[in-house]
Coordinates of C-alpha atoms in Angstrom, one line a residue:
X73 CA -28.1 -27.2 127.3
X74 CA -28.0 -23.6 127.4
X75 CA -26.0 -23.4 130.8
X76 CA -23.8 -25.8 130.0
X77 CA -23.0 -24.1 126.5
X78 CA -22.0 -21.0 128.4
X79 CA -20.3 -22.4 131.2
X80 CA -17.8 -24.0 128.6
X81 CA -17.5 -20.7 126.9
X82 CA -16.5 -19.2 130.4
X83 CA -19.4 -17.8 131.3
X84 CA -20.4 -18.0 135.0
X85 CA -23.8 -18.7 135.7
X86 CA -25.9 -18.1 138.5
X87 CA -29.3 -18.7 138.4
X88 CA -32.1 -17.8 141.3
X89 CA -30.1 -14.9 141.9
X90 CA -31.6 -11.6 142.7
X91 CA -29.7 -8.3 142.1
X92 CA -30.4 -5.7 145.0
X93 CA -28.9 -2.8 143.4
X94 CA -26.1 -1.8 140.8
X95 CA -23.1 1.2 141.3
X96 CA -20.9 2.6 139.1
X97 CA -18.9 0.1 140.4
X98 CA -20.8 -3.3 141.1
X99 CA -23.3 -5.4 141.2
X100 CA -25.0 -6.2 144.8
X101 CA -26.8 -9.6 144.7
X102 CA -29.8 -9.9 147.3
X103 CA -27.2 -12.2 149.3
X104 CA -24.7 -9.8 150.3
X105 CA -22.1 -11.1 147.5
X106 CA -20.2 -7.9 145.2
X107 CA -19.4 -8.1 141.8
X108 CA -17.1 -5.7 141.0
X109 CA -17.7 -4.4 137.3
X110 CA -18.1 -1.2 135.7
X111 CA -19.9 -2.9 132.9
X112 CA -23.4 -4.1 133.2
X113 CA -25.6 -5.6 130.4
X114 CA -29.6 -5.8 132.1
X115 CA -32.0 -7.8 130.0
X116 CA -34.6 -8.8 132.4
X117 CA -37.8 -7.1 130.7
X118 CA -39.4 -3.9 130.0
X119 CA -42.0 -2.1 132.2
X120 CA -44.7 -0.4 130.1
X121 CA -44.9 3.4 129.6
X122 CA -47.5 4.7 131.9
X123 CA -50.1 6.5 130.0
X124 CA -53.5 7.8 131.0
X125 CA -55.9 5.2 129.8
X126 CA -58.9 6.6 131.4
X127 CA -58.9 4.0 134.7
X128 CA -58.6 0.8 132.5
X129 CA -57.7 -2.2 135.1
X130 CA -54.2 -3.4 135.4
X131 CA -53.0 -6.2 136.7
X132 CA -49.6 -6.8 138.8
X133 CA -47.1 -5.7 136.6
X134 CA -49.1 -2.5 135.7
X135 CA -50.0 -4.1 132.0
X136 CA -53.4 -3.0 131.0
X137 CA -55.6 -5.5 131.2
X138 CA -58.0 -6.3 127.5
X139 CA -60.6 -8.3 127.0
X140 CA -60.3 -11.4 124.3
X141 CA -61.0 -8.7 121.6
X142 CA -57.5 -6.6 122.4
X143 CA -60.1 -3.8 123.8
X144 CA -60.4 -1.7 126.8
X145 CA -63.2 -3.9 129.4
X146 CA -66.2 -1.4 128.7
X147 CA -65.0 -0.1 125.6
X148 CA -65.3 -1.0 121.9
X149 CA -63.7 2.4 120.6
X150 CA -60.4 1.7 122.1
X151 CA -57.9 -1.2 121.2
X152 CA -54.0 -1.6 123.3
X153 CA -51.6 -3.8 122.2
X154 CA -47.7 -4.8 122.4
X155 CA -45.6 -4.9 125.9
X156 CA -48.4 -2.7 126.9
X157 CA -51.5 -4.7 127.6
X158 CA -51.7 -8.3 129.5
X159 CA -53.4 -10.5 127.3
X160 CA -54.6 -13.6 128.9
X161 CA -55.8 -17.2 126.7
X162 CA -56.6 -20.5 128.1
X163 CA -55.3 -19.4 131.6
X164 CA -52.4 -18.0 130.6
X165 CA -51.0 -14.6 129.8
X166 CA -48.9 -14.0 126.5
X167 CA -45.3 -13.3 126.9
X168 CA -43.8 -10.2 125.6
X169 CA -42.7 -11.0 122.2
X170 CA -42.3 -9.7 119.0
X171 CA -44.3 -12.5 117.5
X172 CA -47.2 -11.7 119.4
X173 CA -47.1 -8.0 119.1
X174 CA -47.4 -8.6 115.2
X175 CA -50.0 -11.0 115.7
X176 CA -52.2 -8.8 117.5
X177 CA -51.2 -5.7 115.2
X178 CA -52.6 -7.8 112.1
X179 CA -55.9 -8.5 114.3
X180 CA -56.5 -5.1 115.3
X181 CA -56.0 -4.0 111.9
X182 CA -58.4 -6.4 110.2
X183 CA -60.8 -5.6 113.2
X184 CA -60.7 -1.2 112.0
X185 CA -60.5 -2.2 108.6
X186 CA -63.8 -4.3 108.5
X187 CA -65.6 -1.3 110.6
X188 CA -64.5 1.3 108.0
X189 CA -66.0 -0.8 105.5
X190 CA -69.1 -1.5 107.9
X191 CA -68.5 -5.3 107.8
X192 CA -71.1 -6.9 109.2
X193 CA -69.2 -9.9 110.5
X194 CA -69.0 -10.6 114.1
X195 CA -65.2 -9.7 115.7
X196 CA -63.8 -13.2 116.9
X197 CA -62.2 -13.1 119.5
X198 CA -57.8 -12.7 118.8
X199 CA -56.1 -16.3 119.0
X200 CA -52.4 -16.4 119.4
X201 CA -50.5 -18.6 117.1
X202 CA -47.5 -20.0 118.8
X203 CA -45.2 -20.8 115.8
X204 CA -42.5 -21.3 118.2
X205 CA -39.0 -19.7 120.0
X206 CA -35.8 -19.9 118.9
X207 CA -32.5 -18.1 121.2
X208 CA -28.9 -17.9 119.8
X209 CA -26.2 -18.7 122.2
X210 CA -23.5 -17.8 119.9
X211 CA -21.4 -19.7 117.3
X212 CA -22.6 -22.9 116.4
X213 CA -25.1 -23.3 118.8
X214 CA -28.9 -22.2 119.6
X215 CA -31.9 -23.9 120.9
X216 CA -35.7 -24.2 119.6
X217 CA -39.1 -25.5 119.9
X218 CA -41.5 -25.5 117.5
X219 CA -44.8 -27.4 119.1
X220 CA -43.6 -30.7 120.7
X221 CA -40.3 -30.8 118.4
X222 CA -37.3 -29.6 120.2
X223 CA -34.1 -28.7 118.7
X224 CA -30.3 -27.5 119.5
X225 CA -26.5 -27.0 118.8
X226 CA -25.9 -26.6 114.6
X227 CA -29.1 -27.8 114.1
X228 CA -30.9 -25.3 115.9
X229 CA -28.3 -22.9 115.1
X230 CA -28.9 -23.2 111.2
X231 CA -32.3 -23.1 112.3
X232 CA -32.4 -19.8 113.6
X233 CA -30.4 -18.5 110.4
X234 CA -32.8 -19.1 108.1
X235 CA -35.6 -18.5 110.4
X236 CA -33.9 -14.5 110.4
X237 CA -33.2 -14.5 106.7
X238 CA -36.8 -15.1 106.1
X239 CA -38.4 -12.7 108.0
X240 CA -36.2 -9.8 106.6
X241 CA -38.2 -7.4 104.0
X242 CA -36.5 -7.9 100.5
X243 CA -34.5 -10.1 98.6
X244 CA -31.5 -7.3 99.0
X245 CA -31.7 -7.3 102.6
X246 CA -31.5 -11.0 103.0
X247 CA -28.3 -11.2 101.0
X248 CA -26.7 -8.4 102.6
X249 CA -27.3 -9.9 105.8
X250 CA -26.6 -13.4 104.4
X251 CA -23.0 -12.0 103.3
X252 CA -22.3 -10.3 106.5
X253 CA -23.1 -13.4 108.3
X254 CA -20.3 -15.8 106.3
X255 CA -17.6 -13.0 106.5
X256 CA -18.1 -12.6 110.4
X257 CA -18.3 -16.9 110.6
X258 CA -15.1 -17.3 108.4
X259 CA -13.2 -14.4 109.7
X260 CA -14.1 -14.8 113.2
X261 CA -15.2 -11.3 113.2
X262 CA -17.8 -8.8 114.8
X263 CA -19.3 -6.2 112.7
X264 CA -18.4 -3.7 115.7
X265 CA -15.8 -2.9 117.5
X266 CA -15.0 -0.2 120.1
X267 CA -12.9 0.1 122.9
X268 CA -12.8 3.5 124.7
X269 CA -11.2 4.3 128.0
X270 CA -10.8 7.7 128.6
X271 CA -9.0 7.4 132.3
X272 CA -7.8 4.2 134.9
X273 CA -9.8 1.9 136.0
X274 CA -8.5 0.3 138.7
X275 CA -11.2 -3.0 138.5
X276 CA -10.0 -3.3 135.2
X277 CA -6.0 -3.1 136.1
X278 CA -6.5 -5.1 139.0
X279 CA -8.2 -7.6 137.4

């Protein structure tokens, strides 16, 4: 659905494409082809800061590896979380989201918190809580799961709205947002705006 959305948008989509290498003037792919740009928007993922953390194992991606307890193998004074650490349940590993960074934040806390007060209950082991994804593609159209339940276009659009407006601290916020929202829907508009182009560019003129 997703594909198709953007393809009727104007989008061109290529997927199982590899990029080789990037210019100031293109994009390479793996197969030889050259896309000729001087703007390039890269969202594939993050790599984690490399810190010294005293030999802990790492798997492929250079992630530290934790053990089901968010803590360093061998050590109970030392927790890692976030895009940092490879956490892996049930066989697999936990994507890098913000919904699981906070989930493991909360643990973590509740785990120092109950050894400052010298709880004496047992630390369970963290659980992951997948309340579900949600992507925007643009106006009028999204796409969701939520457990089995799968959702898209308006629906999932809407969905992802109020999903947003939730999660925002303060009543304030939500209505500033809320009202910025409507203007841009009504109006057509974009909060920002900038076009700067200091020389020529021939891609640009050519094109």
């Amino acid at each position: 659905y997703t594909e198709t959305t953007l393809r009727r948008r104007g989008a061109e989509v290529r997927t199982a494409t590899l990029v080789e290498k990037a210019t100031g003037v293109s994009a390479i792919l793996l197969t030889g082809d050259l896309i000729e740009t001087r703007t390039i928007v890269w969202s594939a993922g993050v790599r984690p800061v490399d810190i010294d953390a005293r030999g802990a194992p790492r798997v492929a991606t250079k992630k530290i590896e934790v053990d089901d307890r968010l803590m360093l193998p061998g050590r109970e004074d030392v927790f890692a979380i976030g895009d940092l650490v490879s956490v892996q349940l049930d066989g697999d590993r936990l994507p890098m989201l913000a919904p699981v960074a906070i989930q493991e934040g909360r643990y973590v806390a509740r785990a120092i918190v109950g050894r400052v007060k010298a709880s004496p209950r047992t630390l369970k082991p963290f659980r992951y809580v997948d309340k579900g994804t949600m992507a925007t593609i643009g106006r009028n159209a999204a796409v969701g799961q939520i457990g089995r339940i799968r959702f898209k276009g308006l629906l999932g659009w809407i969905a992802w709205l109020v999903v947003h407006l939730y999660y925002l601290v303060g009543f304030r916020n939500r209505l500033v947002v809320l009202a910025s929202w409507t203007w841009n829907y009504f109006r057509k508009d974009r909060p920002l705006r900038i076009v700067v182009r200091a020389q020529e560019d021939r891609i640009a003129d050519n094109s």
